[in-house]
PDB file of C-alpha atoms and ligand atoms in Angstrom:
ATOM      1  CA  MET A 803     -53.803 -16.521 -34.684  1.00 98.00           C
ATOM      2  CA  LYS A 804     -56.002 -16.597 -37.784  1.00 98.00           C
ATOM      3  CA  LEU A 805     -55.028 -15.055 -41.031  1.00 98.00           C
ATOM      4  CA  LEU A 806     -57.917 -13.834 -43.168  1.00 98.00           C
ATOM      5  CA  TYR A 807     -56.335 -14.829 -46.601  1.00 98.00           C
ATOM      6  CA  GLN A 808     -57.171 -15.289 -50.162  1.00 98.00           C
ATOM      7  CA  THR A 809     -55.827 -18.020 -52.147  1.00 98.00           C
ATOM      8  CA  HIS A 810     -55.403 -15.594 -55.186  1.00 98.00           C
ATOM      9  CA  SER A 811     -53.854 -12.514 -53.311  1.00 98.00           C
ATOM     10  CA  PRO A 812     -50.111 -11.698 -53.748  1.00 98.00           C
ATOM     11  CA  TYR A 813     -50.271  -9.901 -50.423  1.00 98.00           C
ATOM     12  CA  ALA A 814     -51.993 -12.445 -48.342  1.00 98.00           C
ATOM     13  CA  ARG A 815     -49.538 -15.299 -49.697  1.00 99.00           C
ATOM     14  CA  LYS A 816     -46.739 -12.819 -48.837  1.00 99.00           C
ATOM     15  CA  ALA A 817     -47.792 -12.778 -44.998  1.00 99.00           C
ATOM     16  CA  LEU A 818     -48.286 -16.457 -45.110  1.00 98.00           C
ATOM     17  CA  VAL A 819     -45.042 -17.317 -46.798  1.00 99.00           C
ATOM     18  CA  PHE A 820     -43.241 -14.919 -44.385  1.00 99.00           C
ATOM     19  CA  ALA A 821     -45.052 -16.859 -41.354  1.00 98.00           C
ATOM     20  CA  LEU A 822     -43.736 -20.049 -42.738  1.00 98.00           C
ATOM     21  CA  GLU A 823     -40.303 -18.849 -43.355  1.00 98.00           C
ATOM     22  CA  ALA A 824     -40.229 -17.274 -39.626  1.00 98.00           C
ATOM     23  CA  GLY A 825     -41.247 -20.927 -38.535  1.00 98.00           C
ATOM     24  CA  LEU A 826     -44.711 -19.611 -37.241  1.00 98.00           C
ATOM     25  CA  GLY A 827     -46.777 -21.836 -39.485  1.00 98.00           C
ATOM     26  CA  ASP A 828     -48.228 -23.718 -36.631  1.00 98.00           C
ATOM     27  CA  ARG A 829     -49.362 -20.710 -34.742  1.00 98.00           C
ATOM     28  CA  ILE A 830     -51.457 -19.526 -37.485  1.00 98.00           C
ATOM     29  CA  THR A 831     -54.840 -20.894 -39.125  1.00 98.00           C
ATOM     30  CA  VAL A 832     -55.863 -19.464 -42.679  1.00 98.00           C
ATOM     31  CA  GLU A 833     -59.460 -18.641 -43.619  1.00 98.00           C
ATOM     32  CA  HIS A 834     -60.291 -17.747 -47.146  1.00 98.00           C
ATOM     33  CA  HIS A 835     -62.308 -14.687 -47.958  1.00 98.00           C
ATOM     34  CA  GLU A 836     -63.132 -13.132 -51.389  1.00 98.00           C
ATOM     35  CA  THR A 837     -62.949  -9.551 -51.680  1.00 98.00           C
ATOM     36  CA  SER A 838     -63.351  -6.721 -54.183  1.00 98.00           C
ATOM     37  CA  PRO A 839     -64.208  -2.929 -54.218  1.00 98.00           C
ATOM     38  CA  THR A 840     -67.374  -4.088 -56.160  1.00 98.00           C
ATOM     39  CA  ARG A 841     -68.564  -6.865 -53.869  1.00 97.00           C
ATOM     40  CA  ALA A 842     -67.998  -5.654 -50.215  1.00 97.00           C
ATOM     41  CA  ASN A 843     -67.000  -8.687 -47.529  1.00 98.00           C
ATOM     42  CA  GLU A 844     -68.774  -7.844 -44.434  1.00 98.00           C
ATOM     43  CA  THR A 845     -66.378 -10.106 -42.211  1.00 98.00           C
ATOM     44  CA  VAL A 846     -63.417  -8.426 -43.826  1.00 98.00           C
ATOM     45  CA  PHE A 847     -64.805  -4.772 -43.406  1.00 98.00           C
ATOM     46  CA  ALA A 848     -65.689  -5.643 -39.628  1.00 98.00           C
ATOM     47  CA  GLU A 849     -61.822  -6.086 -39.073  1.00 98.00           C
ATOM     48  CA  ASN A 850     -60.199  -3.548 -41.679  1.00 98.00           C
ATOM     49  CA  PRO A 851     -62.005  -0.395 -42.674  1.00 98.00           C
ATOM     50  CA  LEU A 852     -60.523  -0.726 -46.306  1.00 98.00           C
ATOM     51  CA  GLY A 853     -62.391  -4.091 -46.857  1.00 98.00           C
ATOM     52  CA  LYS A 854     -59.016  -5.933 -47.815  1.00 98.00           C
ATOM     53  CA  VAL A 855     -57.136  -8.922 -46.925  1.00 98.00           C
ATOM     54  CA  PRO A 856     -54.717 -10.071 -45.538  1.00 99.00           C
ATOM     55  CA  ILE A 857     -55.692  -9.553 -41.920  1.00 99.00           C
ATOM     56  CA  LEU A 858     -54.030 -11.217 -38.950  1.00 99.00           C
ATOM     57  CA  LEU A 859     -56.547 -11.714 -35.979  1.00 98.00           C
ATOM     58  CA  ARG A 860     -54.731 -12.259 -32.698  1.00 98.00           C
ATOM     59  CA  PRO A 861     -56.839 -13.559 -29.607  1.00 97.00           C
ATOM     60  CA  GLY A 862     -57.944 -10.577 -27.397  1.00 98.00           C
ATOM     61  CA  GLN A 863     -55.898  -7.943 -29.223  1.00 98.00           C
ATOM     62  CA  GLU A 864     -56.535  -5.696 -32.105  1.00 98.00           C
ATOM     63  CA  PRO A 865     -56.520  -6.855 -35.847  1.00 98.00           C
ATOM     64  CA  ILE A 866     -53.322  -6.139 -37.728  1.00 98.00           C
ATOM     65  CA  PHE A 867     -53.823  -5.388 -41.461  1.00 98.00           C
ATOM     66  CA  ASP A 868     -52.020  -4.866 -44.642  1.00 98.00           C
ATOM     67  CA  SER A 869     -49.394  -7.353 -45.461  1.00 98.00           C
ATOM     68  CA  VAL A 870     -46.365  -4.886 -44.701  1.00 98.00           C
ATOM     69  CA  VAL A 871     -47.540  -4.369 -41.066  1.00 98.00           C
ATOM     70  CA  ILE A 872     -48.564  -8.153 -40.506  1.00 99.00           C
ATOM     71  CA  CYS A 873     -44.940  -9.119 -41.557  1.00 99.00           C
ATOM     72  CA  ALA A 874     -43.292  -6.534 -39.347  1.00 98.00           C
ATOM     73  CA  TYR A 875     -45.244  -7.936 -36.532  1.00 98.00           C
ATOM     74  CA  LEU A 876     -44.613 -11.559 -37.386  1.00 98.00           C
ATOM     75  CA  ASP A 877     -40.861 -10.572 -37.338  1.00 98.00           C
ATOM     76  CA  THR A 878     -41.159  -9.999 -33.598  1.00 98.00           C
ATOM     77  CA  LEU A 879     -42.458 -13.299 -32.774  1.00 98.00           C
ATOM     78  CA  HIS A 880     -39.772 -15.651 -33.609  1.00 98.00           C
ATOM     79  CA  SER A 881     -36.082 -16.194 -32.302  1.00 96.00           C
ATOM     80  CA  GLY A 882     -34.453 -16.883 -35.779  1.00 95.00           C
ATOM     81  CA  PRO A 883     -32.476 -14.295 -37.696  1.00 96.00           C
ATOM     82  CA  ARG A 884     -34.729 -11.350 -38.584  1.00 98.00           C
ATOM     83  CA  LEU A 885     -36.485 -11.398 -42.039  1.00 98.00           C
ATOM     84  CA  ILE A 886     -36.526  -7.669 -41.830  1.00 98.00           C
ATOM     85  CA  PRO A 887     -32.798  -6.627 -41.346  1.00 98.00           C
ATOM     86  CA  GLU A 888     -32.885  -4.430 -38.399  1.00 97.00           C
ATOM     87  CA  GLU A 889     -30.042  -1.985 -39.366  1.00 97.00           C
ATOM     88  CA  GLY A 890     -27.703  -0.693 -41.900  1.00 97.00           C
ATOM     89  CA  GLU A 891     -27.905  -0.839 -45.913  1.00 97.00           C
ATOM     90  CA  ALA A 892     -29.444  -4.149 -45.607  1.00 97.00           C
ATOM     91  CA  ARG A 893     -32.323  -2.978 -44.038  1.00 98.00           C
ATOM     92  CA  TRP A 894     -32.944  -0.230 -46.648  1.00 98.00           C
ATOM     93  CA  ARG A 895     -32.299  -2.520 -49.372  1.00 98.00           C
ATOM     94  CA  ALA A 896     -34.822  -5.199 -48.076  1.00 98.00           C
ATOM     95  CA  LEU A 897     -37.740  -2.522 -47.656  1.00 98.00           C
ATOM     96  CA  ARG A 898     -36.775  -0.857 -50.969  1.00 98.00           C
ATOM     97  CA  PHE A 899     -37.348  -4.329 -52.525  1.00 98.00           C
ATOM     98  CA  GLU A 900     -40.482  -5.072 -50.452  1.00 98.00           C
ATOM     99  CA  ALA A 901     -41.677  -1.405 -51.908  1.00 98.00           C
ATOM    100  CA  VAL A 902     -40.944  -2.424 -55.440  1.00 98.00           C
ATOM    101  CA  ALA A 903     -42.725  -5.871 -55.017  1.00 98.00           C
ATOM    102  CA  GLN A 904     -45.847  -3.813 -53.351  1.00 98.00           C
ATOM    103  CA  GLY A 905     -45.914  -1.829 -56.441  1.00 98.00           C
ATOM    104  CA  LEU A 906     -45.731  -4.755 -58.859  1.00 98.00           C
ATOM    105  CA  ALA A 907     -48.746  -6.314 -57.434  1.00 98.00           C
ATOM    106  CA  ASP A 908     -50.545  -2.994 -57.115  1.00 98.00           C
ATOM    107  CA  SER A 909     -49.753  -2.239 -60.785  1.00 98.00           C
ATOM    108  CA  GLY A 910     -50.710  -5.519 -61.741  1.00 98.00           C
ATOM    109  CA  ILE A 911     -54.223  -5.242 -60.168  1.00 98.00           C
ATOM    110  CA  GLN A 912     -54.610  -1.913 -61.799  1.00 98.00           C
ATOM    111  CA  ALA A 913     -53.653  -3.216 -65.195  1.00 98.00           C
ATOM    112  CA  ARG A 914     -56.151  -6.064 -64.472  1.00 98.00           C
ATOM    113  CA  TRP A 915     -58.832  -3.841 -64.130  1.00 98.00           C
ATOM    114  CA  GLU A 916     -58.361  -2.047 -67.568  1.00 98.00           C
ATOM    115  CA  LEU A 917     -57.556  -5.478 -69.187  1.00 98.00           C
ATOM    116  CA  VAL A 918     -60.424  -7.950 -67.640  1.00 98.00           C
ATOM    117  CA  ARG A 919     -62.077  -6.685 -64.708  1.00 98.00           C
ATOM    118  CA  ARG A 920     -64.059  -3.776 -65.805  1.00 98.00           C
ATOM    119  CA  PRO A 921     -67.043  -3.757 -68.337  1.00 98.00           C
ATOM    120  CA  GLU A 922     -65.534  -3.595 -71.734  1.00 98.00           C
ATOM    121  CA  GLU A 923     -66.942  -0.213 -72.458  1.00 98.00           C
ATOM    122  CA  LEU A 924     -65.239   1.355 -69.322  1.00 98.00           C
ATOM    123  CA  ARG A 925     -61.651   0.264 -70.035  1.00 98.00           C
ATOM    124  CA  TYR A 926     -59.160   2.824 -70.754  1.00 98.00           C
ATOM    125  CA  PRO A 927     -56.188   1.180 -72.983  1.00 97.00           C
ATOM    126  CA  PRO A 928     -53.646   4.164 -71.807  1.00 98.00           C
ATOM    127  CA  LEU A 929     -53.999   3.172 -68.532  1.00 98.00           C
ATOM    128  CA  ALA A 930     -53.533  -0.355 -69.085  1.00 98.00           C
ATOM    129  CA  ASP A 931     -50.545   0.600 -70.886  1.00 98.00           C
ATOM    130  CA  GLY A 932     -49.024   3.003 -68.250  1.00 98.00           C
ATOM    131  CA  TYR A 933     -49.056   0.109 -65.785  1.00 98.00           C
ATOM    132  CA  ALA A 934     -47.438  -2.357 -68.190  1.00 98.00           C
ATOM    133  CA  LEU A 935     -44.671   0.245 -68.407  1.00 98.00           C
ATOM    134  CA  LYS A 936     -44.276   0.310 -64.555  1.00 98.00           C
ATOM    135  CA  LEU A 937     -44.289  -3.397 -64.458  1.00 98.00           C
ATOM    136  CA  ASN A 938     -41.500  -3.735 -67.259  1.00 98.00           C
ATOM    137  CA  GLN A 939     -39.355  -0.878 -65.538  1.00 98.00           C
ATOM    138  CA  SER A 940     -39.529  -2.712 -62.532  1.00 98.00           C
ATOM    139  CA  TYR A 941     -38.480  -5.968 -64.133  1.00 99.00           C
ATOM    140  CA  ALA A 942     -35.260  -4.076 -65.807  1.00 98.00           C
ATOM    141  CA  TRP A 943     -34.440  -2.447 -62.368  1.00 98.00           C
ATOM    142  CA  LEU A 944     -34.686  -5.912 -60.513  1.00 98.00           C
ATOM    143  CA  GLU A 945     -32.701  -7.468 -63.039  1.00 98.00           C
ATOM    144  CA  GLY A 946     -29.689  -5.235 -62.138  1.00 98.00           C
ATOM    145  CA  GLN A 947     -30.341  -5.539 -58.416  1.00 98.00           C
ATOM    146  CA  ILE A 948     -31.098  -9.128 -57.553  1.00 98.00           C
ATOM    147  CA  ASP A 949     -28.549 -11.174 -55.885  1.00 96.00           C
ATOM    148  CA  GLY A 950     -29.124 -14.763 -55.025  1.00 95.00           C
ATOM    149  CA  ASN A 951     -26.470 -14.981 -52.360  1.00 96.00           C
ATOM    150  CA  GLU A 952     -28.408 -12.934 -50.030  1.00 97.00           C
ATOM    151  CA  PRO A 953     -29.918 -14.276 -46.741  1.00 97.00           C
ATOM    152  CA  VAL A 954     -33.671 -14.506 -47.570  1.00 98.00           C
ATOM    153  CA  ASN A 955     -35.464 -11.438 -46.399  1.00 98.00           C
ATOM    154  CA  ILE A 956     -38.883  -9.603 -46.570  1.00 98.00           C
ATOM    155  CA  GLY A 957     -37.863  -7.952 -50.033  1.00 98.00           C
ATOM    156  CA  HIS A 958     -37.333 -11.455 -51.623  1.00 98.00           C
ATOM    157  CA  ILE A 959     -40.662 -12.954 -50.112  1.00 99.00           C
ATOM    158  CA  ALA A 960     -42.519  -9.930 -51.233  1.00 99.00           C
ATOM    159  CA  LEU A 961     -40.928 -10.308 -54.727  1.00 98.00           C
ATOM    160  CA  ALA A 962     -41.558 -13.974 -55.452  1.00 99.00           C
ATOM    161  CA  THR A 963     -45.150 -13.940 -54.457  1.00 99.00           C
ATOM    162  CA  ALA A 964     -46.059 -10.762 -56.455  1.00 99.00           C
ATOM    163  CA  LEU A 965     -43.811 -12.304 -59.651  1.00 99.00           C
ATOM    164  CA  ASP A 966     -45.864 -15.510 -59.191  1.00 98.00           C
ATOM    165  CA  TRP A 967     -49.145 -13.669 -59.041  1.00 98.00           C
ATOM    166  CA  LEU A 968     -48.239 -11.756 -62.064  1.00 99.00           C
ATOM    167  CA  GLU A 969     -47.498 -14.988 -64.061  1.00 98.00           C
ATOM    168  CA  PHE A 970     -50.454 -16.618 -62.661  1.00 98.00           C
ATOM    169  CA  ARG A 971     -52.590 -13.892 -63.937  1.00 98.00           C
ATOM    170  CA  GLU A 972     -50.858 -13.601 -67.369  1.00 98.00           C
ATOM    171  CA  LEU A 973     -49.731 -10.019 -66.981  1.00 98.00           C
ATOM    172  CA  PRO A 974     -46.866  -8.500 -68.730  1.00 98.00           C
ATOM    173  CA  SER A 975     -43.781 -11.190 -68.209  1.00 98.00           C
ATOM    174  CA  PHE A 976     -40.753 -10.931 -66.566  1.00 98.00           C
ATOM    175  CA  ARG A 977     -39.292 -14.156 -68.173  1.00 98.00           C
ATOM    176  CA  ALA A 978     -37.328 -12.042 -70.576  1.00 98.00           C
ATOM    177  CA  PHE A 979     -34.957 -10.865 -67.650  1.00 98.00           C
ATOM    178  CA  SER A 980     -32.740 -13.874 -67.375  1.00 98.00           C
ATOM    179  CA  LYS A 981     -31.151 -13.159 -63.842  1.00 98.00           C
ATOM    180  CA  LEU A 982     -34.412 -12.364 -62.218  1.00 98.00           C
ATOM    181  CA  SER A 983     -36.267 -15.232 -63.864  1.00 98.00           C
ATOM    182  CA  ALA A 984     -33.507 -17.761 -62.663  1.00 98.00           C
ATOM    183  CA  TRP A 985     -33.962 -16.203 -59.228  1.00 98.00           C
ATOM    184  CA  PHE A 986     -37.300 -16.737 -58.983  1.00 98.00           C
ATOM    185  CA  ASP A 987     -37.256 -20.234 -60.424  1.00 98.00           C
ATOM    186  CA  THR A 988     -34.913 -21.013 -57.359  1.00 98.00           C
ATOM    187  CA  PHE A 989     -37.106 -19.227 -54.852  1.00 98.00           C
ATOM    188  CA  THR A 990     -40.347 -20.939 -55.795  1.00 98.00           C
ATOM    189  CA  GLN A 991     -38.913 -24.239 -54.829  1.00 98.00           C
ATOM    190  CA  ARG A 992     -38.617 -23.318 -51.390  1.00 98.00           C
ATOM    191  CA  PRO A 993     -41.087 -25.115 -49.010  1.00 98.00           C
ATOM    192  CA  SER A 994     -43.126 -22.051 -48.088  1.00 98.00           C
ATOM    193  CA  MET A 995     -43.716 -21.285 -51.622  1.00 98.00           C
ATOM    194  CA  MET A 996     -44.671 -24.863 -52.461  1.00 98.00           C
ATOM    195  CA  ALA A 997     -47.202 -24.994 -49.607  1.00 98.00           C
ATOM    196  CA  THR A 998     -49.060 -21.795 -50.952  1.00 98.00           C
ATOM    197  CA  PRO A 999     -50.080 -22.331 -54.335  1.00 98.00           C
ATOM    198  CA  LEU A1000     -52.143 -19.689 -56.020  1.00 98.00           C
ATOM    199  CA  ALA A1001     -55.736 -20.445 -56.971  1.00 98.00           C
ATOM    200  CA  GLY A1002     -59.140 -19.173 -57.994  1.00 98.00           C
ATOM    201  CA  ASP A1003     -60.716 -16.407 -59.757  1.00 97.00           C
ATOM    202  CA  THR A1004     -61.416 -12.869 -58.575  1.00 97.00           C
ATOM    203  CA  GLN A1005     -65.124 -12.274 -57.821  1.00 97.00           C
ATOM    204  CA  ASP A1006     -66.253  -8.959 -58.732  1.00 97.00           C
TER     205      ASP A1006
HETATM  206  N1  GSH B1966     -51.472  -2.896 -49.289  1.00 57.77           N
HETATM  207  C1  GSH B1966     -52.395  -4.156 -49.120  1.00 57.77           C
HETATM  208  C2  GSH B1966     -53.056  -4.503 -50.374  1.00 57.77           C
HETATM  209  C3  GSH B1966     -54.217  -5.712 -49.976  1.00 57.77           C
HETATM  210  C4  GSH B1966     -55.119  -5.779 -51.146  1.00 57.77           C
HETATM  211  O1  GSH B1966     -55.235  -5.031 -51.853  1.00 57.77           O
HETATM  212  N2  GSH B1966     -55.679  -7.002 -50.897  1.00 57.77           N
HETATM  213  C5  GSH B1966     -56.535  -7.170 -52.130  1.00 57.77           C
HETATM  214  C6  GSH B1966     -56.582  -8.578 -52.391  1.00 57.77           C
HETATM  215  S1  GSH B1966     -55.346  -9.039 -53.567  1.00 57.77           S
HETATM  216  C7  GSH B1966     -58.156  -7.002 -51.569  1.00 57.77           C
HETATM  217  O2  GSH B1966     -58.594  -7.465 -50.582  1.00 57.77           O
HETATM  218  N3  GSH B1966     -58.800  -6.064 -52.404  1.00 57.77           N
HETATM  219  C8  GSH B1966     -60.508  -5.731 -51.919  1.00 57.77           C
HETATM  220  C9  GSH B1966     -60.467  -4.426 -52.361  1.00 57.77           C
HETATM  221  O3  GSH B1966     -59.613  -3.590 -53.034  1.00 57.77           O
HETATM  222  O4  GSH B1966     -61.746  -3.995 -52.064  1.00 57.77           O
HETATM  223  C10 GSH B1966     -51.335  -5.039 -48.426  1.00 57.77           C
HETATM  224  O5  GSH B1966     -50.327  -5.121 -48.797  1.00 57.77           O
HETATM  225  O6  GSH B1966     -52.073  -6.305 -47.722  1.00 57.77           O
END
């Protein structure tokens, strides 16, 4: 399988970290693609009408896109413990964490449009403030929820990759939240995180 990837995408890294945690690393090759809504990438659009990475290409089968769907698919391919718990409150808790993590990355991207990506005269500061509020409220919520003793699941993978990207892009920091910060520092020592460093600049 081939993963259409981006070395500075939190979502692409989430899919790759998931694959590594599931023991599927040797079944996937990674191909870097630059994407931006202001600069269409034809190869990416040919596989995903939204023009976004990550996309998982499978020989002789349809492409799978969106990190949420890729991770759900990858979880069917291995024989270890499910990274997306199959039932009970553990499932809803993991998926809720994933939803918050997706929202962190989404909000960070929107904030970056207002802070650095748009031409200066088109930026709207109240929108940047609104996205910063979503980040800070989510950090506070996570501070009360995070539990370092839980078995690793999709929620943790999504959260660690989103937080690392937010820090990489110097967006509003989560470091004042001590439990969240300590959990993150431990998680980033995992081989899956160490093997997938963030790098590169957005090309708009
Ligand atoms: N919900 C998607 C988001 C994917 C996404 O936004 N990817 C960005 C890279 S970080 C992208 O390719 N953006 C290009 C665009 O918005 O046109 C996922 O979880 O995979």
